[in-house]
Amino acid sequence: MRSLYPPTVRIAIVCDNFSPHLTTKKCQRVGTWATANNVEIAYTPTNSSWLNRIEAQFTALRYFTLDGTDHASHKEQGSVIRRYIIWRNKHQADIRLCAIVTRVNIA
């Protein structure tokens, strides 16, 4: 992600309290890299995933691709998820998508 923006642009990476994310607080390697690359690692408070705006996108992905399905393999499930991402990027203003994202962001 850093290569997509000039080094003068500060990037914030939002991490929830999922245990692998918390290791960045202990592992100086990540912190050193972040400091050297003008990146901020921002942690959301415990039990507040609604502050992480990407969570609503995952809710929509689950709703459209995983709920009520029984994929025969991980490969098939991955294919469905990839097709959803392509569809989602082309239909950002879709009423159903916007309704789900708005509902989750408000909660």
mmCIF file of N, CA, C and O in Angstrom:
data_model
loop_
_atom_site.group_PDB
_atom_site.id
_atom_site.type_symbol
_atom_site.label_atom_id
_atom_site.label_comp_id
_atom_site.label_asym_id
_atom_site.label_seq_id
_atom_site.Cartn_x
_atom_site.Cartn_y
_atom_site.Cartn_z
ATOM 1 N N MET A 1 0.832 -1.187 0.000
ATOM 2 C CA MET A 1 0.000 0.000 0.000
ATOM 3 C C MET A 1 0.877 1.251 0.000
ATOM 4 O O MET A 1 0.537 2.235 -0.617
ATOM 5 N N ARG A 2 1.981 1.179 0.689
ATOM 6 C CA ARG A 2 2.856 2.352 0.779
ATOM 7 C C ARG A 2 3.290 2.814 -0.605
ATOM 8 O O ARG A 2 3.397 4.011 -0.858
ATOM 9 N N SER A 3 3.520 1.899 -1.531
ATOM 10 C CA SER A 3 4.001 2.268 -2.865
ATOM 11 C C SER A 3 2.942 2.998 -3.696
ATOM 12 O O SER A 3 3.268 3.593 -4.715
ATOM 13 N N LEU A 4 1.699 2.992 -3.257
ATOM 14 C CA LEU A 4 0.632 3.656 -4.010
ATOM 15 C C LEU A 4 0.569 5.156 -3.755
ATOM 16 O O LEU A 4 -0.087 5.883 -4.498
ATOM 17 N N TYR A 5 1.213 5.622 -2.692
ATOM 18 C CA TYR A 5 1.152 7.028 -2.310
ATOM 19 C C TYR A 5 2.558 7.563 -2.073
ATOM 20 O O TYR A 5 3.444 6.836 -1.659
ATOM 21 N N PRO A 6 2.742 8.868 -2.278
ATOM 22 C CA PRO A 6 4.072 9.446 -2.009
ATOM 23 C C PRO A 6 4.429 9.282 -0.530
ATOM 24 O O PRO A 6 3.542 9.270 0.331
ATOM 25 N N PRO A 7 5.709 9.176 -0.220
ATOM 26 C CA PRO A 7 6.142 8.995 1.178
ATOM 27 C C PRO A 7 5.692 10.118 2.108
ATOM 28 O O PRO A 7 5.601 9.920 3.314
ATOM 29 N N THR A 8 5.380 11.286 1.558
ATOM 30 C CA THR A 8 4.937 12.406 2.399
ATOM 31 C C THR A 8 3.488 12.245 2.865
ATOM 32 O O THR A 8 3.072 12.936 3.790
ATOM 33 N N VAL A 9 2.733 11.372 2.217
ATOM 34 C CA VAL A 9 1.338 11.138 2.607
ATOM 35 C C VAL A 9 1.310 10.109 3.731
ATOM 36 O O VAL A 9 1.784 8.990 3.571
ATOM 37 N N ARG A 10 0.766 10.510 4.871
ATOM 38 C CA ARG A 10 0.686 9.603 6.025
ATOM 39 C C ARG A 10 -0.453 8.617 5.796
ATOM 40 O O ARG A 10 -1.555 8.997 5.418
ATOM 41 N N ILE A 11 -0.174 7.352 6.042
ATOM 42 C CA ILE A 11 -1.173 6.293 5.892
ATOM 43 C C ILE A 11 -1.503 5.760 7.279
ATOM 44 O O ILE A 11 -0.600 5.517 8.086
ATOM 45 N N ALA A 12 -2.785 5.579 7.546
ATOM 46 C CA ALA A 12 -3.212 4.982 8.814
ATOM 47 C C ALA A 12 -3.770 3.596 8.517
ATOM 48 O O ALA A 12 -4.620 3.430 7.639
ATOM 49 N N ILE A 13 -3.272 2.625 9.225
ATOM 50 C CA ILE A 13 -3.788 1.260 9.124
ATOM 51 C C ILE A 13 -4.564 1.008 10.407
ATOM 52 O O ILE A 13 -4.011 1.060 11.507
ATOM 53 N N VAL A 14 -5.862 0.762 10.258
ATOM 54 C CA VAL A 14 -6.724 0.547 11.415
ATOM 55 C C VAL A 14 -6.767 -0.946 11.720
ATOM 56 O O VAL A 14 -7.059 -1.757 10.845
ATOM 57 N N CYS A 15 -6.460 -1.286 12.951
ATOM 58 C CA CYS A 15 -6.479 -2.681 13.394
ATOM 59 C C CYS A 15 -7.457 -2.813 14.554
ATOM 60 O O CYS A 15 -7.437 -2.002 15.474
ATOM 61 N N ASP A 16 -8.277 -3.835 14.494
ATOM 62 C CA ASP A 16 -9.138 -4.096 15.640
ATOM 63 C C ASP A 16 -8.338 -4.905 16.656
ATOM 64 O O ASP A 16 -7.135 -5.048 16.539
ATOM 65 N N ASN A 17 -9.001 -5.420 17.646
ATOM 66 C CA ASN A 17 -8.293 -6.127 18.708
ATOM 67 C C ASN A 17 -8.185 -7.628 18.465
ATOM 68 O O ASN A 17 -8.068 -8.402 19.403
ATOM 69 N N PHE A 18 -8.222 -8.050 17.198
ATOM 70 C CA PHE A 18 -7.981 -9.438 16.835
ATOM 71 C C PHE A 18 -6.548 -9.761 17.262
ATOM 72 O O PHE A 18 -5.621 -8.993 17.000
ATOM 73 N N SER A 19 -6.356 -10.866 17.950
ATOM 74 C CA SER A 19 -5.065 -11.127 18.598
ATOM 75 C C SER A 19 -3.841 -11.008 17.690
ATOM 76 O O SER A 19 -2.818 -10.482 18.143
ATOM 77 N N PRO A 20 -3.863 -11.455 16.418
ATOM 78 C CA PRO A 20 -2.656 -11.254 15.604
ATOM 79 C C PRO A 20 -2.315 -9.778 15.392
ATOM 80 O O PRO A 20 -1.157 -9.424 15.256
ATOM 81 N N HIS A 21 -3.328 -8.906 15.394
ATOM 82 C CA HIS A 21 -3.050 -7.483 15.234
ATOM 83 C C HIS A 21 -2.327 -6.922 16.455
ATOM 84 O O HIS A 21 -1.512 -6.016 16.343
ATOM 85 N N LEU A 22 -2.638 -7.462 17.602
ATOM 86 C CA LEU A 22 -2.041 -6.944 18.830
ATOM 87 C C LEU A 22 -0.558 -7.253 18.924
ATOM 88 O O LEU A 22 0.169 -6.596 19.668
ATOM 89 N N THR A 23 -0.089 -8.230 18.171
ATOM 90 C CA THR A 23 1.336 -8.543 18.217
ATOM 91 C C THR A 23 2.171 -7.387 17.685
ATOM 92 O O THR A 23 3.351 -7.291 17.993
ATOM 93 N N THR A 24 1.558 -6.493 16.897
ATOM 94 C CA THR A 24 2.319 -5.344 16.396
ATOM 95 C C THR A 24 2.723 -4.416 17.539
ATOM 96 O O THR A 24 3.670 -3.652 17.400
ATOM 97 N N LYS A 25 2.010 -4.471 18.650
ATOM 98 C CA LYS A 25 2.399 -3.670 19.815
ATOM 99 C C LYS A 25 3.658 -4.232 20.462
ATOM 100 O O LYS A 25 4.426 -3.515 21.081
ATOM 101 N N LYS A 26 3.860 -5.550 20.326
ATOM 102 C CA LYS A 26 5.009 -6.210 20.952
ATOM 103 C C LYS A 26 6.192 -6.323 19.999
ATOM 104 O O LYS A 26 7.331 -6.291 20.423
ATOM 105 N N CYS A 27 5.915 -6.472 18.714
ATOM 106 C CA CYS A 27 6.971 -6.701 17.725
ATOM 107 C C CYS A 27 7.484 -5.359 17.210
ATOM 108 O O CYS A 27 6.784 -4.659 16.488
ATOM 109 N N GLN A 28 8.693 -4.991 17.593
ATOM 110 C CA GLN A 28 9.257 -3.708 17.200
ATOM 111 C C GLN A 28 9.516 -3.612 15.703
ATOM 112 O O GLN A 28 9.621 -2.521 15.163
ATOM 113 N N ARG A 29 9.614 -4.748 15.032
ATOM 114 C CA ARG A 29 9.873 -4.751 13.593
ATOM 115 C C ARG A 29 8.768 -4.002 12.833
ATOM 116 O O ARG A 29 9.044 -3.173 11.969
ATOM 117 N N VAL A 30 7.526 -4.250 13.199
ATOM 118 C CA VAL A 30 6.405 -3.576 12.534
ATOM 119 C C VAL A 30 6.398 -2.093 12.875
ATOM 120 O O VAL A 30 6.230 -1.242 12.003
ATOM 121 N N GLY A 31 6.588 -1.769 14.140
ATOM 122 C CA GLY A 31 6.613 -0.375 14.554
ATOM 123 C C GLY A 31 7.741 0.410 13.904
ATOM 124 O O GLY A 31 7.566 1.560 13.495
ATOM 125 N N THR A 32 8.892 -0.212 13.795
ATOM 126 C CA THR A 32 10.043 0.426 13.153
ATOM 127 C C THR A 32 9.743 0.688 11.680
ATOM 128 O O THR A 32 10.019 1.773 11.159
ATOM 129 N N TRP A 33 9.171 -0.305 11.008
ATOM 130 C CA TRP A 33 8.808 -0.129 9.599
ATOM 131 C C TRP A 33 7.795 1.003 9.457
ATOM 132 O O TRP A 33 7.918 1.855 8.580
ATOM 133 N N ALA A 34 6.763 1.003 10.317
ATOM 134 C CA ALA A 34 5.715 2.027 10.235
ATOM 135 C C ALA A 34 6.303 3.427 10.408
ATOM 136 O O ALA A 34 5.989 4.342 9.641
ATOM 137 N N THR A 35 7.148 3.602 11.384
ATOM 138 C CA THR A 35 7.768 4.906 11.627
ATOM 139 C C THR A 35 8.608 5.349 10.434
ATOM 140 O O THR A 35 8.519 6.494 9.985
ATOM 141 N N ALA A 36 9.384 4.442 9.907
ATOM 142 C CA ALA A 36 10.261 4.769 8.767
ATOM 143 C C ALA A 36 9.486 5.065 7.492
ATOM 144 O O ALA A 36 9.981 5.761 6.604
ATOM 145 N N ASN A 37 8.237 4.582 7.409
ATOM 146 C CA ASN A 37 7.455 4.734 6.174
ATOM 147 C C ASN A 37 6.250 5.654 6.322
ATOM 148 O O ASN A 37 5.345 5.634 5.488
ATOM 149 N N ASN A 38 6.238 6.476 7.388
ATOM 150 C CA ASN A 38 5.158 7.437 7.598
ATOM 151 C C ASN A 38 3.791 6.741 7.650
ATOM 152 O O ASN A 38 2.824 7.156 7.033
ATOM 153 N N VAL A 39 3.731 5.642 8.405
ATOM 154 C CA VAL A 39 2.510 4.855 8.563
ATOM 155 C C VAL A 39 2.146 4.824 10.037
ATOM 156 O O VAL A 39 3.006 4.643 10.898
ATOM 157 N N GLU A 40 0.876 5.016 10.321
ATOM 158 C CA GLU A 40 0.384 4.941 11.696
ATOM 159 C C GLU A 40 -0.450 3.684 11.847
ATOM 160 O O GLU A 40 -1.340 3.413 11.034
ATOM 161 N N ILE A 41 -0.175 2.894 12.877
ATOM 162 C CA ILE A 41 -0.996 1.734 13.212
ATOM 163 C C ILE A 41 -1.972 2.213 14.278
ATOM 164 O O ILE A 41 -1.556 2.594 15.381
ATOM 165 N N ALA A 42 -3.256 2.237 13.953
ATOM 166 C CA ALA A 42 -4.278 2.725 14.877
ATOM 167 C C ALA A 42 -5.157 1.557 15.326
ATOM 168 O O ALA A 42 -5.670 0.809 14.496
ATOM 169 N N TYR A 43 -5.300 1.401 16.610
ATOM 170 C CA TYR A 43 -6.099 0.306 17.171
ATOM 171 C C TYR A 43 -7.449 0.819 17.624
ATOM 172 O O TYR A 43 -7.539 1.864 18.265
ATOM 173 N N THR A 44 -8.508 0.082 17.297
ATOM 174 C CA THR A 44 -9.828 0.440 17.793
ATOM 175 C C THR A 44 -9.949 -0.089 19.220
ATOM 176 O O THR A 44 -9.332 -1.096 19.568
ATOM 177 N N PRO A 45 -10.754 0.561 20.052
ATOM 178 C CA PRO A 45 -10.949 0.061 21.411
ATOM 179 C C PRO A 45 -11.628 -1.319 21.393
ATOM 180 O O PRO A 45 -12.317 -1.672 20.440
ATOM 181 N N THR A 46 -11.477 -2.069 22.458
ATOM 182 C CA THR A 46 -12.114 -3.384 22.586
ATOM 183 C C THR A 46 -13.624 -3.249 22.408
ATOM 184 O O THR A 46 -14.231 -2.299 22.886
ATOM 185 N N ASN A 47 -14.218 -4.203 21.725
ATOM 186 C CA ASN A 47 -15.667 -4.273 21.483
ATOM 187 C C ASN A 47 -16.201 -3.052 20.736
ATOM 188 O O ASN A 47 -17.299 -2.579 21.009
ATOM 189 N N SER A 48 -15.436 -2.543 19.810
ATOM 190 C CA SER A 48 -15.925 -1.394 19.034
ATOM 191 C C SER A 48 -15.563 -1.534 17.562
ATOM 192 O O SER A 48 -15.046 -0.615 16.956
ATOM 193 N N SER A 49 -15.858 -2.700 16.999
ATOM 194 C CA SER A 49 -15.524 -2.923 15.597
ATOM 195 C C SER A 49 -16.252 -1.934 14.688
ATOM 196 O O SER A 49 -15.819 -1.683 13.568
ATOM 197 N N TRP A 50 -17.346 -1.343 15.158
ATOM 198 C CA TRP A 50 -18.080 -0.364 14.364
ATOM 199 C C TRP A 50 -17.240 0.876 14.058
ATOM 200 O O TRP A 50 -17.542 1.622 13.137
ATOM 201 N N LEU A 51 -16.156 1.094 14.812
ATOM 202 C CA LEU A 51 -15.270 2.215 14.511
ATOM 203 C C LEU A 51 -14.384 1.929 13.303
ATOM 204 O O LEU A 51 -13.845 2.843 12.697
ATOM 205 N N ASN A 52 -14.209 0.658 12.990
ATOM 206 C CA ASN A 52 -13.399 0.259 11.854
ATOM 207 C C ASN A 52 -14.327 0.189 10.638
ATOM 208 O O ASN A 52 -15.111 -0.734 10.491
ATOM 209 N N ARG A 53 -14.256 1.182 9.769
ATOM 210 C CA ARG A 53 -15.207 1.332 8.666
ATOM 211 C C ARG A 53 -15.183 0.159 7.677
ATOM 212 O O ARG A 53 -16.129 -0.046 6.942
ATOM 213 N N ILE A 54 -14.147 -0.621 7.655
ATOM 214 C CA ILE A 54 -14.086 -1.751 6.734
ATOM 215 C C ILE A 54 -14.995 -2.889 7.186
ATOM 216 O O ILE A 54 -15.424 -3.715 6.383
ATOM 217 N N GLU A 55 -15.336 -2.932 8.469
ATOM 218 C CA GLU A 55 -16.187 -4.002 8.985
ATOM 219 C C GLU A 55 -17.523 -4.074 8.243
ATOM 220 O O GLU A 55 -18.037 -5.153 7.992
ATOM 221 N N ALA A 56 -18.076 -2.929 7.892
ATOM 222 C CA ALA A 56 -19.355 -2.916 7.164
ATOM 223 C C ALA A 56 -19.214 -3.579 5.802
ATOM 224 O O ALA A 56 -20.135 -4.229 5.319
ATOM 225 N N GLN A 57 -18.062 -3.425 5.185
ATOM 226 C CA GLN A 57 -17.831 -4.058 3.884
ATOM 227 C C GLN A 57 -17.772 -5.577 4.025
ATOM 228 O O GLN A 57 -18.248 -6.306 3.166
ATOM 229 N N PHE A 58 -17.193 -6.058 5.124
ATOM 230 C CA PHE A 58 -17.158 -7.502 5.356
ATOM 231 C C PHE A 58 -18.548 -8.048 5.637
ATOM 232 O O PHE A 58 -18.877 -9.164 5.254
ATOM 233 N N THR A 59 -19.376 -7.257 6.316
ATOM 234 C CA THR A 59 -20.749 -7.681 6.562
ATOM 235 C C THR A 59 -21.485 -7.850 5.244
ATOM 236 O O THR A 59 -22.189 -8.844 5.041
ATOM 237 N N ALA A 60 -21.316 -6.902 4.337
ATOM 238 C CA ALA A 60 -21.961 -7.003 3.021
ATOM 239 C C ALA A 60 -21.424 -8.213 2.260
ATOM 240 O O ALA A 60 -22.194 -8.945 1.625
ATOM 241 N N LEU A 61 -20.135 -8.437 2.312
ATOM 242 C CA LEU A 61 -19.550 -9.598 1.635
ATOM 243 C C LEU A 61 -20.161 -10.882 2.174
ATOM 244 O O LEU A 61 -20.557 -11.754 1.402
ATOM 245 N N ARG A 62 -20.269 -11.011 3.493
ATOM 246 C CA ARG A 62 -20.887 -12.210 4.076
ATOM 247 C C ARG A 62 -22.328 -12.356 3.612
ATOM 248 O O ARG A 62 -22.771 -13.438 3.260
ATOM 249 N N TYR A 63 -23.076 -11.248 3.626
ATOM 250 C CA TYR A 63 -24.485 -11.279 3.246
ATOM 251 C C TYR A 63 -24.663 -11.755 1.800
ATOM 252 O O TYR A 63 -25.509 -12.597 1.516
ATOM 253 N N PHE A 64 -23.874 -11.209 0.896
ATOM 254 C CA PHE A 64 -24.050 -11.514 -0.524
ATOM 255 C C PHE A 64 -23.375 -12.808 -0.973
ATOM 256 O O PHE A 64 -23.724 -13.360 -2.001
ATOM 257 N N THR A 65 -22.371 -13.292 -0.249
ATOM 258 C CA THR A 65 -21.622 -14.449 -0.757
ATOM 259 C C THR A 65 -21.628 -15.676 0.137
ATOM 260 O O THR A 65 -21.434 -16.774 -0.365
ATOM 261 N N LEU A 66 -21.833 -15.524 1.425
ATOM 262 C CA LEU A 66 -21.663 -16.667 2.317
ATOM 263 C C LEU A 66 -22.921 -17.111 3.035
ATOM 264 O O LEU A 66 -23.086 -18.304 3.297
ATOM 265 N N ASP A 67 -23.798 -16.179 3.390
ATOM 266 C CA ASP A 67 -25.003 -16.545 4.140
ATOM 267 C C ASP A 67 -25.871 -17.510 3.336
ATOM 268 O O ASP A 67 -26.190 -17.270 2.178
ATOM 269 N N GLY A 68 -26.250 -18.604 3.977
ATOM 270 C CA GLY A 68 -27.163 -19.569 3.355
ATOM 271 C C GLY A 68 -26.539 -20.371 2.229
ATOM 272 O O GLY A 68 -27.258 -20.909 1.388
ATOM 273 N N THR A 69 -25.222 -20.464 2.183
ATOM 274 C CA THR A 69 -24.567 -21.214 1.113
ATOM 275 C C THR A 69 -23.873 -22.445 1.682
ATOM 276 O O THR A 69 -23.643 -22.551 2.880
ATOM 277 N N ASP A 70 -23.577 -23.365 0.793
ATOM 278 C CA ASP A 70 -22.847 -24.569 1.168
ATOM 279 C C ASP A 70 -21.894 -24.888 0.025
ATOM 280 O O ASP A 70 -22.142 -25.763 -0.784
ATOM 281 N N HIS A 71 -20.798 -24.134 -0.045
ATOM 282 C CA HIS A 71 -19.846 -24.312 -1.133
ATOM 283 C C HIS A 71 -19.156 -25.668 -1.006
ATOM 284 O O HIS A 71 -18.827 -26.113 0.089
ATOM 285 N N ALA A 72 -18.949 -26.313 -2.140
ATOM 286 C CA ALA A 72 -18.356 -27.647 -2.157
ATOM 287 C C ALA A 72 -16.872 -27.636 -1.811
ATOM 288 O O ALA A 72 -16.329 -28.642 -1.368
ATOM 289 N N SER A 73 -16.217 -26.504 -2.009
ATOM 290 C CA SER A 73 -14.780 -26.430 -1.745
ATOM 291 C C SER A 73 -14.381 -24.994 -1.432
ATOM 292 O O SER A 73 -15.129 -24.051 -1.702
ATOM 293 N N HIS A 74 -13.192 -24.847 -0.888
ATOM 294 C CA HIS A 74 -12.663 -23.499 -0.635
ATOM 295 C C HIS A 74 -12.421 -22.779 -1.952
ATOM 296 O O HIS A 74 -12.577 -21.558 -2.036
ATOM 297 N N LYS A 75 -12.042 -23.513 -2.969
ATOM 298 C CA LYS A 75 -11.814 -22.914 -4.285
ATOM 299 C C LYS A 75 -13.111 -22.303 -4.819
ATOM 300 O O LYS A 75 -13.113 -21.179 -5.322
ATOM 301 N N GLU A 76 -14.213 -23.025 -4.692
ATOM 302 C CA GLU A 76 -15.514 -22.506 -5.138
ATOM 303 C C GLU A 76 -15.909 -21.277 -4.317
ATOM 304 O O GLU A 76 -16.369 -20.281 -4.862
ATOM 305 N N GLN A 77 -15.714 -21.341 -3.018
ATOM 306 C CA GLN A 77 -16.037 -20.207 -2.152
ATOM 307 C C GLN A 77 -15.177 -18.997 -2.514
ATOM 308 O O GLN A 77 -15.676 -17.873 -2.594
ATOM 309 N N GLY A 78 -13.897 -19.210 -2.760
ATOM 310 C CA GLY A 78 -13.006 -18.124 -3.160
ATOM 311 C C GLY A 78 -13.438 -17.493 -4.467
ATOM 312 O O GLY A 78 -13.380 -16.272 -4.640
ATOM 313 N N SER A 79 -13.912 -18.324 -5.384
ATOM 314 C CA SER A 79 -14.395 -17.825 -6.673
ATOM 315 C C SER A 79 -15.614 -16.921 -6.486
ATOM 316 O O SER A 79 -15.715 -15.869 -7.107
ATOM 317 N N VAL A 80 -16.520 -17.340 -5.621
ATOM 318 C CA VAL A 80 -17.722 -16.540 -5.349
ATOM 319 C C VAL A 80 -17.328 -15.204 -4.726
ATOM 320 O O VAL A 80 -17.859 -14.150 -5.089
ATOM 321 N N ILE A 81 -16.390 -15.230 -3.800
ATOM 322 C CA ILE A 81 -15.941 -13.996 -3.147
ATOM 323 C C ILE A 81 -15.269 -13.072 -4.158
ATOM 324 O O ILE A 81 -15.528 -11.870 -4.178
ATOM 325 N N ARG A 82 -14.421 -13.619 -5.040
ATOM 326 C CA ARG A 82 -13.777 -12.786 -6.072
ATOM 327 C C ARG A 82 -14.815 -12.168 -7.002
ATOM 328 O O ARG A 82 -14.712 -10.985 -7.346
ATOM 329 N N ARG A 83 -15.824 -12.938 -7.401
ATOM 330 C CA ARG A 83 -16.877 -12.390 -8.275
ATOM 331 C C ARG A 83 -17.655 -11.288 -7.556
ATOM 332 O O ARG A 83 -18.025 -10.281 -8.158
ATOM 333 N N TYR A 84 -17.904 -11.476 -6.256
ATOM 334 C CA TYR A 84 -18.597 -10.441 -5.494
ATOM 335 C C TYR A 84 -17.774 -9.150 -5.469
ATOM 336 O O TYR A 84 -18.312 -8.072 -5.657
ATOM 337 N N ILE A 85 -16.468 -9.256 -5.226
ATOM 338 C CA ILE A 85 -15.620 -8.059 -5.160
ATOM 339 C C ILE A 85 -15.637 -7.317 -6.488
ATOM 340 O O ILE A 85 -15.732 -6.084 -6.523
ATOM 341 N N ILE A 86 -15.585 -8.044 -7.592
ATOM 342 C CA ILE A 86 -15.674 -7.411 -8.913
ATOM 343 C C ILE A 86 -17.020 -6.708 -9.060
ATOM 344 O O ILE A 86 -17.091 -5.551 -9.484
ATOM 345 N N TRP A 87 -18.108 -7.406 -8.682
ATOM 346 C CA TRP A 87 -19.450 -6.815 -8.762
ATOM 347 C C TRP A 87 -19.530 -5.588 -7.863
ATOM 348 O O TRP A 87 -20.019 -4.536 -8.270
ATOM 349 N N ARG A 88 -19.039 -5.694 -6.626
ATOM 350 C CA ARG A 88 -19.128 -4.603 -5.659
ATOM 351 C C ARG A 88 -18.393 -3.359 -6.153
ATOM 352 O O ARG A 88 -18.868 -2.251 -5.991
ATOM 353 N N ASN A 89 -17.236 -3.546 -6.761
ATOM 354 C CA ASN A 89 -16.476 -2.400 -7.256
ATOM 355 C C ASN A 89 -17.150 -1.723 -8.439
ATOM 356 O O ASN A 89 -16.942 -0.534 -8.674
ATOM 357 N N LYS A 90 -17.983 -2.443 -9.172
ATOM 358 C CA LYS A 90 -18.706 -1.857 -10.302
ATOM 359 C C LYS A 90 -20.059 -1.287 -9.897
ATOM 360 O O LYS A 90 -20.665 -0.538 -10.658
ATOM 361 N N HIS A 91 -20.570 -1.659 -8.726
ATOM 362 C CA HIS A 91 -21.917 -1.256 -8.293
ATOM 363 C C HIS A 91 -21.895 -0.604 -6.914
ATOM 364 O O HIS A 91 -22.679 -0.956 -6.030
ATOM 365 N N GLN A 92 -21.024 0.362 -6.727
ATOM 366 C CA GLN A 92 -20.875 0.994 -5.424
ATOM 367 C C GLN A 92 -22.147 1.675 -4.933
ATOM 368 O O GLN A 92 -22.346 1.824 -3.734
ATOM 369 N N ALA A 93 -23.013 2.071 -5.849
ATOM 370 C CA ALA A 93 -24.239 2.777 -5.471
ATOM 371 C C ALA A 93 -25.449 1.848 -5.400
ATOM 372 O O ALA A 93 -26.576 2.316 -5.251
ATOM 373 N N ASP A 94 -25.254 0.547 -5.474
ATOM 374 C CA ASP A 94 -26.366 -0.402 -5.411
ATOM 375 C C ASP A 94 -27.155 -0.190 -4.113
ATOM 376 O O ASP A 94 -26.573 -0.095 -3.029
ATOM 377 N N ILE A 95 -28.470 -0.117 -4.219
ATOM 378 C CA ILE A 95 -29.332 0.190 -3.076
ATOM 379 C C ILE A 95 -29.190 -0.853 -1.977
ATOM 380 O O ILE A 95 -29.097 -0.516 -0.798
ATOM 381 N N ARG A 96 -29.147 -2.134 -2.332
ATOM 382 C CA ARG A 96 -29.029 -3.192 -1.317
ATOM 383 C C ARG A 96 -27.688 -3.104 -0.597
ATOM 384 O O ARG A 96 -27.628 -3.232 0.621
ATOM 385 N N LEU A 97 -26.633 -2.878 -1.350
ATOM 386 C CA LEU A 97 -25.298 -2.766 -0.770
ATOM 387 C C LEU A 97 -25.225 -1.567 0.167
ATOM 388 O O LEU A 97 -24.764 -1.673 1.304
ATOM 389 N N CYS A 98 -25.701 -0.423 -0.299
ATOM 390 C CA CYS A 98 -25.670 0.799 0.521
ATOM 391 C C CYS A 98 -26.476 0.631 1.800
ATOM 392 O O CYS A 98 -26.065 1.104 2.866
ATOM 393 N N ALA A 99 -27.615 -0.058 1.715
ATOM 394 C CA ALA A 99 -28.458 -0.258 2.892
ATOM 395 C C ALA A 99 -27.733 -1.095 3.952
ATOM 396 O O ALA A 99 -27.765 -0.784 5.145
ATOM 397 N N ILE A 100 -27.054 -2.138 3.518
ATOM 398 C CA ILE A 100 -26.326 -2.995 4.474
ATOM 399 C C ILE A 100 -25.166 -2.223 5.094
ATOM 400 O O ILE A 100 -24.985 -2.235 6.317
ATOM 401 N N VAL A 101 -24.389 -1.547 4.284
ATOM 402 C CA VAL A 101 -23.227 -0.817 4.792
ATOM 403 C C VAL A 101 -23.677 0.290 5.748
ATOM 404 O O VAL A 101 -23.095 0.458 6.830
ATOM 405 N N THR A 102 -24.719 1.006 5.402
ATOM 406 C CA THR A 102 -25.228 2.075 6.266
ATOM 407 C C THR A 102 -25.728 1.513 7.588
ATOM 408 O O THR A 102 -25.426 2.057 8.650
ATOM 409 N N ARG A 103 -26.472 0.403 7.525
ATOM 410 C CA ARG A 103 -27.003 -0.200 8.753
ATOM 411 C C ARG A 103 -25.876 -0.606 9.694
ATOM 412 O O ARG A 103 -25.914 -0.345 10.881
ATOM 413 N N VAL A 104 -24.826 -1.207 9.160
ATOM 414 C CA VAL A 104 -23.717 -1.654 10.000
ATOM 415 C C VAL A 104 -22.913 -0.462 10.509
ATOM 416 O O VAL A 104 -22.495 -0.454 11.666
ATOM 417 N N ASN A 105 -22.719 0.560 9.697
ATOM 418 C CA ASN A 105 -21.949 1.723 10.133
ATOM 419 C C ASN A 105 -22.660 2.504 11.235
ATOM 420 O O ASN A 105 -22.017 3.131 12.059
ATOM 421 N N ILE A 106 -23.975 2.462 11.247
ATOM 422 C CA ILE A 106 -24.756 3.183 12.268
ATOM 423 C C ILE A 106 -24.767 2.428 13.583
ATOM 424 O O ILE A 106 -24.743 3.016 14.640
ATOM 425 N N ALA A 107 -24.748 1.119 13.495
ATOM 426 C CA ALA A 107 -24.878 0.291 14.709
ATOM 427 C C ALA A 107 -23.816 0.561 15.723
ATOM 428 O O ALA A 107 -22.787 1.047 15.542
#
